[in-house]
Amino acid sequence: MIKRSARWPGQTAVIQGVSWGFFIVLFLGLCFPVRLDALAEPFALIDLHVDLPYRSLYKQRPFAEGSGQYTAARLYRAGVRGVVLPLYLPEDASPLGRTRAELERSYAHVFRSIVATPPYALLGCQTSGVARPVETWLAFEDAGAVGADLAEVRKWMLRGVRSFGLVHNEPNVLATSSAQTGQLSVGLSLDGKAFVEQVFSVGGLVDVSHASDRATDDALDLAEKLGKPLIATHSNARALAPHPRNLTDQQIRRIARSGGVIGVNFHQRFLAPDGGANATLDDLVRQVKYLLTLAGPGAVAIGSDFEGGIRPVPELKDVSQVQKLAQALLAAGLSPEQVRAVFGGNARRVLCGPQASNVPAP
Ligand SMILES: [Zn+2]
């Protein structure tokens, strides 16, 4: 015979409390399910093109906030761990246009802004001792102000410029622009070819986003001849979105073969046919998958173009949403390793390649 133990005072109330607690937790769990993927580490993003310098210097928006698309306080939670910041000069940057002095002003502004704005850290590719979590690299988005003065290339490399965009929407002394694709038989000028060779010789990256087809093909010829990687920091596939800012299939394959990368642009116009007015996250995923098919897993990256006057797909209206792209890529069949490569691994490889730390002394 088992003797029933006597209940201690308050035992019934405790049992009832625990039971109610269990049901309340169950109820809340059913109403507000906690998504496991929301608890996971975000995919580390290195963005190859964010126009924050332009937005802050020429549109008078605070560097820490931009227009709202790229707010410093949101970067870490969004998974951003690195960003390339172009020293873009608008055509009317000064009464004399894009000048060397204006380039210096832009550089000083960006340098000061990075130092003054956590979580940005100066100079990417540092492997230790970085107290701030978002690495930065500088870039040109129009090298016309430097032009034929080849000694400038090494100087800017030593100042943190990693990627040299040849031209913007207007032609310059180096190259014709995408706006002229099909209109001219000239791509790179003689100065342009010498400039590209100089960038390659000091271990820099040549960026052909905004270049005309002829100029892109000329730069590809030089990259192949010299065995250097060529990049397109913020361009998509023209086969899916027929815009001259986007790349042909052959250019995509050649960039991949050179060891370079293509940064996928979030601008609706560059994502889908018919001007992409209603382009969505699905179109962005389609672009990534198409590029992966043509270029392979090591040649696709992200170049959002945030703060560059873009109209992003509605699901990615600002940087805080970028992990939605990672989740959409996983849902579309990419492996976590592939998403990691697209989000940051491939960009890091070209930005921090062996050539990056080896700028030859003057
Ligand atoms: Zn651009």
XYZ file of C-alpha atoms and ligand atoms in Angstrom:
363
model
C 0.000 0.000 0.000
C 1.324 3.342 -1.042
C 0.841 5.976 1.449
C -0.374 9.219 -0.143
C 1.846 12.050 0.830
C 0.220 15.027 2.337
C 0.109 18.179 0.260
C 2.159 21.049 1.482
C 0.485 24.426 1.878
C 0.020 26.296 -1.406
C 0.871 23.288 -3.568
C -2.398 23.382 -5.483
C -1.959 27.075 -6.274
C 1.576 26.434 -7.581
C 0.385 23.572 -9.808
C -2.428 25.715 -11.153
C 0.007 28.593 -11.745
C 2.429 26.390 -13.658
C -0.396 24.956 -15.742
C -1.739 28.394 -16.621
C 1.787 29.534 -17.427
C 2.226 26.617 -19.797
C -1.014 27.389 -21.617
C -0.212 31.096 -21.828
C 3.229 30.373 -23.328
C 1.646 27.896 -25.762
C -0.998 30.463 -26.730
C 1.584 33.203 -27.272
C 3.778 30.805 -29.226
C 0.910 29.972 -31.568
C -0.041 33.633 -32.001
C 3.502 34.997 -32.403
C 5.728 32.205 -33.710
C 9.433 32.899 -33.246
C 11.158 32.304 -36.561
C 14.365 30.395 -36.071
C 15.934 32.101 -39.070
C 15.300 35.446 -37.346
C 17.463 34.292 -34.459
C 20.289 33.119 -36.714
C 23.403 35.161 -37.513
C 22.722 37.417 -40.496
C 24.635 36.790 -43.705
C 27.610 39.160 -43.689
C 27.170 41.717 -46.452
C 29.930 43.595 -48.219
C 28.276 46.097 -50.548
C 30.361 47.097 -53.564
C 28.596 50.395 -54.172
C 26.807 52.810 -51.834
C 26.657 56.492 -52.839
C 26.706 57.869 -49.314
C 29.618 60.275 -50.042
C 27.600 61.881 -52.848
C 24.437 62.025 -50.760
C 26.171 63.678 -47.834
C 28.515 66.069 -49.677
C 26.342 67.170 -52.581
C 22.825 66.614 -51.209
C 23.614 67.838 -47.700
C 22.299 64.767 -45.913
C 24.018 63.640 -42.699
C 26.580 60.922 -43.412
C 25.101 58.860 -40.569
C 21.671 58.848 -42.160
C 21.863 59.516 -45.884
C 18.416 59.785 -47.404
C 17.205 57.029 -45.094
C 18.334 54.192 -47.381
C 21.658 53.713 -45.595
C 21.464 54.648 -41.941
C 24.587 53.933 -39.897
C 22.644 52.823 -36.826
C 20.965 50.050 -38.829
C 24.014 48.581 -40.518
C 25.223 46.093 -37.941
C 21.836 44.503 -37.299
C 21.286 44.332 -41.047
C 24.425 42.204 -41.359
C 26.513 44.854 -43.141
C 30.203 44.239 -42.489
C 31.789 46.209 -45.296
C 31.024 48.840 -47.911
C 32.740 50.475 -50.869
C 32.179 54.239 -50.827
C 32.751 55.956 -54.187
C 34.184 59.475 -54.393
C 31.625 60.427 -56.976
C 31.688 63.971 -58.343
C 28.557 65.205 -60.110
C 29.106 66.898 -63.453
C 28.350 70.275 -61.829
C 30.442 69.565 -58.716
C 32.280 72.838 -59.250
C 32.145 75.704 -61.752
C 34.910 73.888 -63.621
C 33.182 70.516 -63.395
C 34.967 67.444 -62.078
C 38.320 68.797 -60.985
C 41.247 67.422 -59.022
C 40.553 69.971 -56.254
C 36.968 68.776 -55.995
C 38.191 65.191 -55.755
C 40.417 66.227 -52.846
C 37.436 67.928 -51.175
C 35.355 64.780 -51.563
C 38.160 62.621 -50.162
C 38.639 64.864 -47.119
C 34.894 64.870 -46.477
C 34.563 61.092 -46.694
C 37.658 60.433 -44.608
C 36.438 62.745 -41.845
C 32.928 61.309 -42.012
C 34.116 57.718 -41.645
C 36.235 58.614 -38.624
C 33.342 60.503 -37.025
C 30.677 57.877 -37.689
C 30.564 54.503 -35.978
C 30.246 51.677 -36.966
C 32.410 52.555 -39.989
C 36.073 51.576 -39.789
C 38.766 53.092 -41.959
C 40.452 50.940 -44.564
C 39.124 47.470 -45.222
C 40.948 44.145 -45.249
C 42.350 44.634 -41.758
C 42.239 41.279 -40.040
C 42.733 42.403 -36.475
C 42.593 45.393 -34.217
C 39.482 46.885 -35.820
C 37.188 48.199 -33.110
C 34.350 49.069 -35.462
C 32.536 46.336 -37.390
C 31.849 47.902 -40.828
C 34.960 48.037 -43.005
C 35.222 50.656 -45.727
C 36.994 50.928 -49.044
C 37.069 54.013 -51.234
C 36.487 54.064 -54.978
C 36.248 56.332 -57.998
C 33.062 56.426 -59.992
C 34.582 58.619 -62.677
C 38.344 58.776 -62.984
C 38.239 61.654 -65.459
C 39.510 64.131 -62.861
C 42.724 62.114 -62.630
C 42.809 61.469 -66.335
C 46.146 60.869 -67.924
C 48.229 61.621 -64.817
C 49.219 58.049 -64.098
C 51.238 58.899 -60.972
C 47.924 59.769 -59.334
C 46.761 56.150 -59.463
C 49.372 54.924 -56.993
C 48.751 57.916 -54.728
C 45.029 57.177 -54.538
C 45.662 53.498 -53.937
C 47.784 54.421 -50.928
C 44.939 56.661 -49.710
C 42.488 53.736 -49.649
C 40.967 53.805 -53.134
C 40.551 50.208 -54.162
C 38.357 50.366 -57.223
C 38.653 52.750 -60.179
C 35.429 53.368 -62.072
C 36.462 54.747 -65.439
C 33.518 56.923 -66.343
C 30.017 57.960 -65.269
C 27.110 58.951 -67.485
C 29.123 61.420 -69.553
C 32.213 60.509 -71.595
C 35.598 61.667 -70.338
C 39.216 61.608 -71.477
C 39.475 57.918 -70.602
C 36.332 56.221 -71.858
C 32.921 56.481 -73.452
C 29.919 55.845 -71.229
C 27.009 53.409 -71.286
C 24.734 56.237 -72.407
C 26.657 56.176 -75.694
C 26.576 52.422 -76.217
C 25.897 51.747 -79.886
C 26.544 55.350 -80.942
C 30.330 55.408 -81.068
C 33.058 53.171 -82.305
C 35.466 54.312 -79.584
C 35.726 52.635 -76.194
C 38.855 53.419 -74.220
C 41.007 56.282 -75.447
C 44.790 55.839 -75.572
C 44.912 57.583 -72.177
C 42.165 55.248 -70.993
C 44.148 52.171 -71.974
C 47.242 53.519 -70.228
C 45.145 54.279 -67.150
C 43.726 50.751 -67.002
C 47.201 49.268 -67.367
C 48.474 51.530 -64.590
C 45.651 50.512 -62.227
C 46.399 46.859 -62.910
C 50.132 47.376 -62.444
C 49.679 48.788 -58.927
C 47.165 46.116 -57.918
C 43.982 48.189 -58.201
C 40.621 47.096 -59.519
C 39.101 48.498 -62.703
C 35.328 48.982 -62.528
C 33.367 49.014 -65.808
C 29.909 49.855 -64.446
C 28.773 52.931 -66.463
C 31.302 52.251 -69.241
C 30.069 51.776 -72.818
C 30.106 48.318 -74.352
C 33.166 49.253 -76.400
C 35.018 50.573 -73.359
C 34.056 47.489 -71.322
C 35.279 45.202 -74.093
C 38.539 47.157 -74.392
C 39.087 46.884 -70.612
C 38.319 43.160 -70.788
C 40.919 42.744 -73.547
C 43.522 44.369 -71.290
C 42.454 42.363 -68.234
C 42.802 39.155 -70.199
C 46.142 40.171 -71.683
C 47.566 41.067 -68.277
C 45.802 38.340 -66.272
C 43.969 40.768 -63.945
C 40.432 40.684 -62.526
C 37.894 43.136 -63.921
C 34.823 44.130 -61.912
C 31.425 45.727 -62.509
C 30.453 47.033 -59.081
C 26.772 47.813 -59.698
C 25.371 46.358 -62.925
C 22.971 43.575 -63.844
C 22.313 41.197 -66.732
C 21.035 42.880 -69.882
C 19.374 39.652 -71.041
C 16.790 40.105 -68.256
C 16.681 43.916 -68.234
C 17.633 45.482 -71.558
C 19.336 48.654 -70.364
C 22.765 49.846 -71.568
C 23.917 50.067 -67.914
C 23.622 46.296 -67.755
C 26.073 43.714 -69.068
C 25.807 41.405 -72.057
C 26.096 37.666 -71.544
C 29.520 37.671 -73.140
C 30.767 40.453 -70.850
C 29.445 38.592 -67.804
C 31.294 35.428 -68.828
C 34.503 37.335 -69.545
C 34.394 39.201 -66.191
C 33.969 35.868 -64.422
C 36.845 34.294 -66.365
C 39.087 37.225 -65.406
C 38.523 36.417 -61.721
C 36.378 39.520 -61.178
C 32.860 39.978 -59.823
C 29.575 41.611 -60.763
C 27.721 43.498 -58.016
C 23.961 43.145 -58.401
C 22.183 46.512 -58.430
C 18.851 46.968 -56.548
C 17.516 49.716 -58.867
C 14.164 48.644 -60.341
C 15.041 50.006 -63.789
C 17.999 47.652 -64.090
C 16.172 44.540 -62.929
C 13.343 43.677 -65.278
C 12.098 44.271 -68.845
C 10.004 47.312 -69.772
C 11.887 49.686 -67.517
C 11.283 47.557 -64.436
C 8.619 49.918 -63.063
C 7.113 47.135 -60.999
C 10.238 45.076 -60.393
C 10.213 43.173 -57.114
C 12.477 41.050 -54.968
C 11.647 38.127 -57.290
C 13.266 39.992 -60.194
C 16.340 40.627 -58.076
C 16.551 36.924 -57.211
C 16.121 36.105 -60.907
C 19.073 38.373 -61.732
C 21.288 36.735 -59.099
C 20.394 33.244 -60.322
C 20.953 34.189 -63.963
C 24.339 35.708 -63.186
C 25.291 32.630 -61.177
C 24.367 30.406 -64.110
C 26.513 32.395 -66.531
C 29.360 33.486 -64.272
C 29.558 30.763 -61.641
C 29.453 30.922 -57.846
C 32.624 32.984 -57.427
C 31.684 35.942 -59.616
C 28.445 37.354 -58.188
C 28.300 39.952 -55.420
C 26.095 42.817 -54.245
C 26.383 46.449 -55.351
C 23.095 47.864 -54.094
C 23.611 51.465 -55.316
C 21.759 52.700 -52.218
C 21.866 56.509 -51.895
C 22.583 56.816 -55.627
C 19.125 58.081 -56.508
C 17.835 54.562 -57.069
C 14.303 53.286 -56.673
C 14.932 49.943 -54.962
C 12.524 47.032 -55.142
C 9.766 47.609 -52.564
C 10.891 44.745 -50.317
C 14.368 46.306 -49.910
C 13.488 49.937 -49.415
C 16.470 50.490 -47.137
C 19.491 48.648 -45.807
C 17.647 47.230 -42.794
C 15.797 44.879 -45.175
C 18.743 43.270 -46.980
C 18.530 39.943 -45.165
C 15.221 39.430 -46.970
C 17.309 38.967 -50.101
C 19.378 36.283 -48.373
C 16.226 34.471 -47.285
C 14.728 34.769 -50.771
C 17.916 33.332 -52.309
C 17.795 30.386 -49.891
C 14.131 29.858 -50.739
C 15.074 29.932 -54.453
C 17.441 26.999 -53.948
C 20.827 28.573 -53.200
C 22.859 26.897 -50.486
C 23.943 28.916 -47.426
C 27.511 28.763 -48.791
C 26.382 30.278 -52.091
C 24.490 33.055 -50.290
C 27.534 33.764 -48.121
C 29.683 34.061 -51.247
C 27.232 36.390 -53.010
C 26.682 38.533 -49.915
C 30.309 39.037 -48.981
C 32.785 36.279 -49.754
C 33.303 37.108 -53.412
C 33.536 40.851 -52.787
C 36.103 40.290 -50.060
C 38.156 38.072 -52.335
C 38.604 40.773 -54.968
C 38.879 43.673 -52.507
C 41.466 41.936 -50.336
C 43.198 39.814 -52.958
C 46.963 39.390 -52.740
C 47.438 42.482 -54.888
C 45.538 44.683 -52.393
C 48.277 44.837 -49.773
C 51.097 45.196 -52.261
C 51.044 48.676 -53.730
C 54.489 49.145 -55.268
C 56.505 51.994 -53.784
C 56.898 55.027 -56.042
Zn 26.605 54.433 -60.541
